[in-house]
XYZ file of C-alpha atoms in Angstrom:
336
model
C -28.538 -8.354 2.037
C -29.301 -5.157 3.904
C -31.932 -2.580 3.041
C -30.816 0.640 1.353
C -31.125 2.778 4.558
C -29.171 0.224 6.612
C -26.488 -0.104 3.916
C -26.166 3.684 3.644
C -25.890 4.084 7.421
C -23.284 1.301 7.552
C -21.136 3.091 4.969
C -21.316 6.325 6.983
C -20.403 4.634 10.281
C -17.556 2.725 8.643
C -16.270 5.968 7.147
C -16.255 7.680 10.556
C -14.348 4.768 12.122
C -11.772 4.758 9.334
C -11.242 8.516 9.576
C -10.790 8.344 13.365
C -8.274 5.500 13.301
C -6.418 6.986 10.323
C -5.156 9.981 12.315
C -3.601 7.727 14.945
C -1.966 5.582 12.272
C 0.045 8.462 10.851
C 1.813 9.324 14.086
C 2.529 5.669 14.851
C 4.059 4.934 11.455
C 6.042 8.193 11.393
C 7.726 7.210 14.668
C 8.233 3.585 13.588
C 9.842 4.784 10.340
C 12.413 6.768 12.312
C 13.126 4.283 15.088
C 13.448 1.238 12.830
C 15.540 3.058 10.203
C 13.023 2.023 7.562
C 12.602 5.534 6.164
C 9.360 7.359 5.449
C 8.963 6.243 1.835
C 9.235 2.521 2.608
C 7.243 2.822 5.861
C 4.537 4.671 3.976
C 4.399 1.883 1.407
C 4.762 -1.154 3.667
C 3.106 -0.126 6.946
C 0.811 2.817 6.394
C -0.193 2.196 2.785
C -0.713 -1.553 3.044
C -2.518 -1.494 6.407
C -4.947 1.287 5.553
C -5.735 -0.691 2.397
C -7.113 -3.647 4.396
C -10.772 -2.489 4.255
C -10.572 -2.283 0.484
C -8.954 -5.720 0.308
C -11.680 -7.361 2.379
C -14.406 -5.555 0.435
C -12.899 -6.737 -2.855
C -12.616 -10.350 -1.674
C -16.204 -10.292 -0.416
C -17.419 -9.051 -3.788
C -15.406 -11.629 -5.726
C -16.553 -14.480 -3.488
C -20.134 -13.366 -4.137
C -19.562 -13.658 -7.897
C -19.604 -9.869 -8.462
C -16.526 -9.556 -10.691
C -17.287 -5.996 -11.804
C -17.806 -4.830 -8.221
C -14.563 -6.463 -7.062
C -12.429 -5.065 -9.885
C -13.901 -1.568 -9.727
C -13.520 -1.405 -5.952
C -9.860 -2.371 -6.230
C -8.918 -0.026 -9.056
C -11.334 2.723 -7.978
C -9.543 2.944 -4.656
C -6.245 3.597 -6.420
C -7.797 6.396 -8.456
C -9.479 7.983 -5.428
C -6.312 7.849 -3.337
C -4.295 9.532 -6.073
C -6.844 12.348 -6.007
C -6.438 12.541 -2.220
C -2.763 13.346 -2.720
C -3.716 16.219 -5.011
C -6.144 17.455 -2.341
C -3.401 17.251 0.297
C -1.437 19.833 -1.721
C -3.729 22.511 -0.326
C -2.677 21.610 3.235
C 1.032 22.124 2.566
C 1.675 25.827 2.194
C 5.444 26.149 1.531
C 5.482 24.577 -1.941
C 3.933 21.971 -4.198
C 3.847 18.646 -2.323
C 5.427 16.661 -5.161
C 8.292 19.169 -5.194
C 8.953 18.832 -1.475
C 8.633 15.025 -1.401
C 10.573 14.211 -4.566
C 12.653 11.140 -3.786
C 14.075 8.147 -5.596
C 11.929 5.605 -3.662
C 8.726 7.472 -4.502
C 9.658 7.667 -8.182
C 10.428 3.943 -8.263
C 7.145 3.248 -6.470
C 5.148 5.097 -9.110
C 6.798 3.134 -11.925
C 6.108 -0.157 -10.136
C 2.467 0.865 -9.779
C 2.075 1.646 -13.480
C 3.676 -1.707 -14.319
C 1.291 -3.628 -12.067
C -1.820 -1.970 -13.478
C -0.472 -2.586 -16.970
C -0.133 -6.274 -16.115
C -3.762 -6.415 -14.995
C -4.890 -4.716 -18.193
C -2.794 -7.095 -20.249
C -4.251 -10.097 -18.452
C -7.773 -9.107 -19.506
C -6.758 -9.678 -23.128
C -4.699 -12.825 -22.535
C -5.873 -16.422 -23.121
C -8.592 -17.426 -20.668
C -6.692 -20.209 -18.907
C -6.540 -21.027 -15.193
C -4.604 -23.251 -12.835
C -6.830 -24.486 -10.006
C -9.184 -21.670 -10.963
C -6.456 -19.010 -10.777
C -5.122 -17.145 -13.809
C -1.298 -17.233 -14.241
C -1.232 -13.420 -14.158
C -2.170 -13.565 -10.464
C 1.072 -15.344 -9.569
C 3.058 -12.902 -11.709
C 1.282 -9.949 -10.068
C 2.362 -11.043 -6.583
C 5.933 -11.695 -7.750
C 6.158 -8.264 -9.388
C 4.854 -6.597 -6.227
C 7.499 -8.281 -4.043
C 10.220 -7.397 -6.523
C 8.940 -3.824 -6.607
C 9.268 -3.541 -2.824
C 12.857 -4.740 -3.119
C 13.519 -2.019 -5.690
C 12.023 0.646 -3.403
C 14.125 -0.553 -0.463
C 17.263 -0.513 -2.601
C 16.407 2.965 -3.860
C 16.232 4.164 -0.245
C 19.554 2.672 0.865
C 21.514 2.895 -2.383
C 20.023 5.441 -4.800
C 21.655 5.749 -8.216
C 20.543 9.351 -8.639
C 18.977 12.048 -6.503
C 16.532 14.910 -7.142
C 18.079 18.362 -6.991
C 17.944 19.747 -3.478
C 16.210 23.117 -3.268
C 15.460 25.262 -0.259
C 11.946 23.802 -0.318
C 12.901 20.141 -0.550
C 12.042 18.216 2.618
C 14.740 15.598 3.253
C 13.633 12.365 4.923
C 15.687 12.478 8.129
C 14.788 10.728 11.412
C 13.288 12.985 14.070
C 15.386 13.354 17.181
C 12.396 13.519 19.509
C 10.081 10.543 20.057
C 7.178 9.663 22.325
C 9.423 7.612 24.622
C 7.157 4.571 24.420
C 8.663 1.117 24.069
C 8.858 -0.313 20.549
C 6.750 -3.285 21.628
C 3.944 -0.936 22.694
C 4.098 0.919 19.387
C 3.752 -2.343 17.461
C 0.834 -3.481 19.675
C -0.986 -0.191 19.099
C -0.290 -0.525 15.393
C -1.710 -4.075 15.367
C -4.892 -3.084 17.218
C -5.495 -0.153 14.894
C -4.923 -2.405 11.878
C -7.471 -4.920 13.195
C -10.111 -2.201 13.626
C -9.469 -0.887 10.119
C -9.658 -4.378 8.631
C -12.960 -5.137 10.384
C -14.665 -2.268 8.603
C -13.951 -3.977 5.271
C -16.661 -6.583 5.839
C -19.171 -3.871 6.725
C -18.369 -1.802 3.630
C -18.382 -4.849 1.355
C -21.746 -6.081 2.593
C -23.219 -2.572 2.370
C -21.927 -2.109 -1.180
C -23.265 -5.435 -2.419
C -26.599 -4.627 -0.769
C -26.793 -1.276 -2.545
C -26.092 -2.916 -5.889
C -28.749 -5.545 -5.242
C -31.428 -3.234 -3.830
C -31.016 -0.244 -6.148
C -30.321 -1.975 -9.442
C -27.036 -0.093 -9.916
C -24.267 -2.092 -11.532
C -21.658 -3.573 -9.213
C -18.948 -1.756 -11.138
C -20.603 1.609 -10.543
C -21.135 0.962 -6.822
C -17.542 -0.195 -6.466
C -16.127 2.791 -8.328
C -18.298 5.484 -6.731
C -19.071 4.341 -3.187
C -17.163 1.470 -1.592
C -13.775 2.334 -3.100
C -14.037 5.906 -1.801
C -15.192 4.868 1.690
C -12.469 2.240 2.096
C -9.931 4.813 0.896
C -10.833 7.384 3.575
C -7.949 6.320 5.866
C -5.590 7.326 3.076
C -7.157 10.791 2.903
C -6.842 11.286 6.644
C -3.326 9.889 6.928
C -1.943 11.847 3.979
C -3.350 15.137 5.328
C -2.122 14.329 8.844
C 1.340 13.463 7.502
C 1.510 16.715 5.558
C 0.452 18.734 8.602
C 3.259 17.264 10.734
C 5.789 17.833 7.944
C 6.255 14.173 6.977
C 5.744 14.861 3.274
C 7.808 11.894 2.048
C 5.668 9.640 4.246
C 2.523 11.207 2.754
C 3.516 10.547 -0.855
C 4.943 7.138 0.038
C 1.682 6.249 1.782
C -0.400 6.961 -1.315
C 1.968 5.329 -3.785
C 2.647 2.377 -1.495
C -1.019 1.890 -0.687
C -1.917 2.085 -4.358
C 0.741 -0.471 -5.245
C -0.576 -2.809 -2.577
C -4.131 -2.227 -3.807
C -3.291 -3.809 -7.160
C -2.887 -7.054 -5.221
C -6.621 -6.820 -4.492
C -7.082 -8.074 -8.034
C -4.920 -11.113 -7.299
C -6.940 -11.820 -4.144
C -10.162 -11.348 -6.093
C -9.040 -13.839 -8.740
C -8.431 -16.430 -6.028
C -11.801 -15.750 -4.364
C -13.725 -15.684 -7.669
C -14.745 -19.266 -8.415
C -16.308 -18.828 -11.851
C -13.019 -18.731 -13.761
C -10.583 -15.886 -14.394
C -11.760 -12.598 -12.890
C -9.660 -10.742 -15.461
C -11.933 -12.016 -18.230
C -15.085 -11.433 -16.188
C -14.305 -7.737 -15.754
C -16.699 -5.484 -17.634
C -15.881 -2.463 -19.769
C -16.423 -0.064 -16.845
C -13.661 -1.745 -14.833
C -11.309 -1.667 -17.823
C -12.054 2.022 -18.399
C -11.329 2.750 -14.738
C -7.951 1.012 -15.054
C -7.028 3.189 -18.021
C -8.008 6.353 -16.133
C -5.938 5.241 -13.147
C -2.827 4.727 -15.292
C -3.195 8.301 -16.520
C -3.533 9.631 -12.951
C -0.407 7.829 -11.727
C 1.575 8.941 -14.779
C 0.574 12.566 -14.147
C 1.632 12.222 -10.505
C 5.042 10.871 -11.553
C 5.390 13.745 -14.002
C 4.688 16.130 -11.139
C 7.559 14.694 -9.106
C 9.858 15.109 -12.109
C 8.669 18.605 -13.050
C 8.629 19.763 -9.397
C 6.377 22.776 -9.770
C 6.820 25.304 -6.957
C 3.232 26.519 -6.893
C 1.077 25.348 -3.975
C -0.974 23.207 -6.349
C 0.987 22.356 -9.458
C -0.223 21.298 -12.877
C -0.408 17.660 -11.757
C -2.844 18.462 -8.935
C -5.270 20.192 -11.285
C -4.829 17.514 -13.962
C -5.368 14.608 -11.548
C -8.589 16.069 -10.165
C -9.783 16.980 -13.663
C -9.083 13.567 -15.209
C -10.705 11.793 -12.259
C -13.830 13.945 -12.465
C -14.035 13.334 -16.214
C -13.596 9.579 -15.737
C -16.249 9.277 -13.012
C -18.673 11.395 -15.043
C -18.165 9.094 -18.015
C -18.807 6.025 -15.844
C -22.051 7.508 -14.510
C -23.298 8.475 -17.981
C -22.510 5.062 -19.430
C -23.833 3.227 -16.366
């Protein structure tokens, strides 16, 4: 365990590294989305969202392996909540119209529904019979299967949508850019891999720092996970979503947040495997369960924003998401 000053400094340094690498990620994935034909929504979910989630994944696994179920669960779900707020913040960086209006797409709508379903499964598992197979709850296997199936639905929605949002003069259509950097695809993938490795390495630092803070300060693991480590490990999402918005890749921005959040639910599955004292779903405390409920509300409001498609710079969903998150965190602090 590290001392409080060392742990605090480690969180700051890790945050700076994640912010720096996050900017580079956005441009790489935007070009890969165009040149591979993957599309911004799927690239945001599979490449940008999943890769920038690696620090949170490693932090969650470290907490679970240390027996800190509350820390692991709150870090996983807290990251989803924080990243949804980041999307609301990004609204202020896109001047033409509300971001959810401009980025309304079938893949992003499907992604949000998959996310709600996955969190619902985790919540349901906490009230299910406490049974395990080789120390792993059956819900973990179902969680992974649902995630894979959800990706298939998003891919199908991109290539063969059954409906389409109404096109307005402020809708940004996901079309490949004609101009590229000119670099070979192999070089792009190498740069992507190196950046991913750097991002992943910070996960161990953040996890160790978070567990040290919980041990040295007496704060509950759930509170540290929800307030500190989940926010720090989510910083790449904040940087990438703002960078994507600034270069006009709004579908990539929304797909990044929704895709990263969907991937983040798998942190719970990884935590259940790493947690050796039984089912982590049944070891989760009330703070983690409360955070899950708040997160479901945030994602539902975001989906409503894409359906309503407000034209104001920051629509009702942006204000509601920030407000509900602030209310939820305040409640956690007061109870903790």
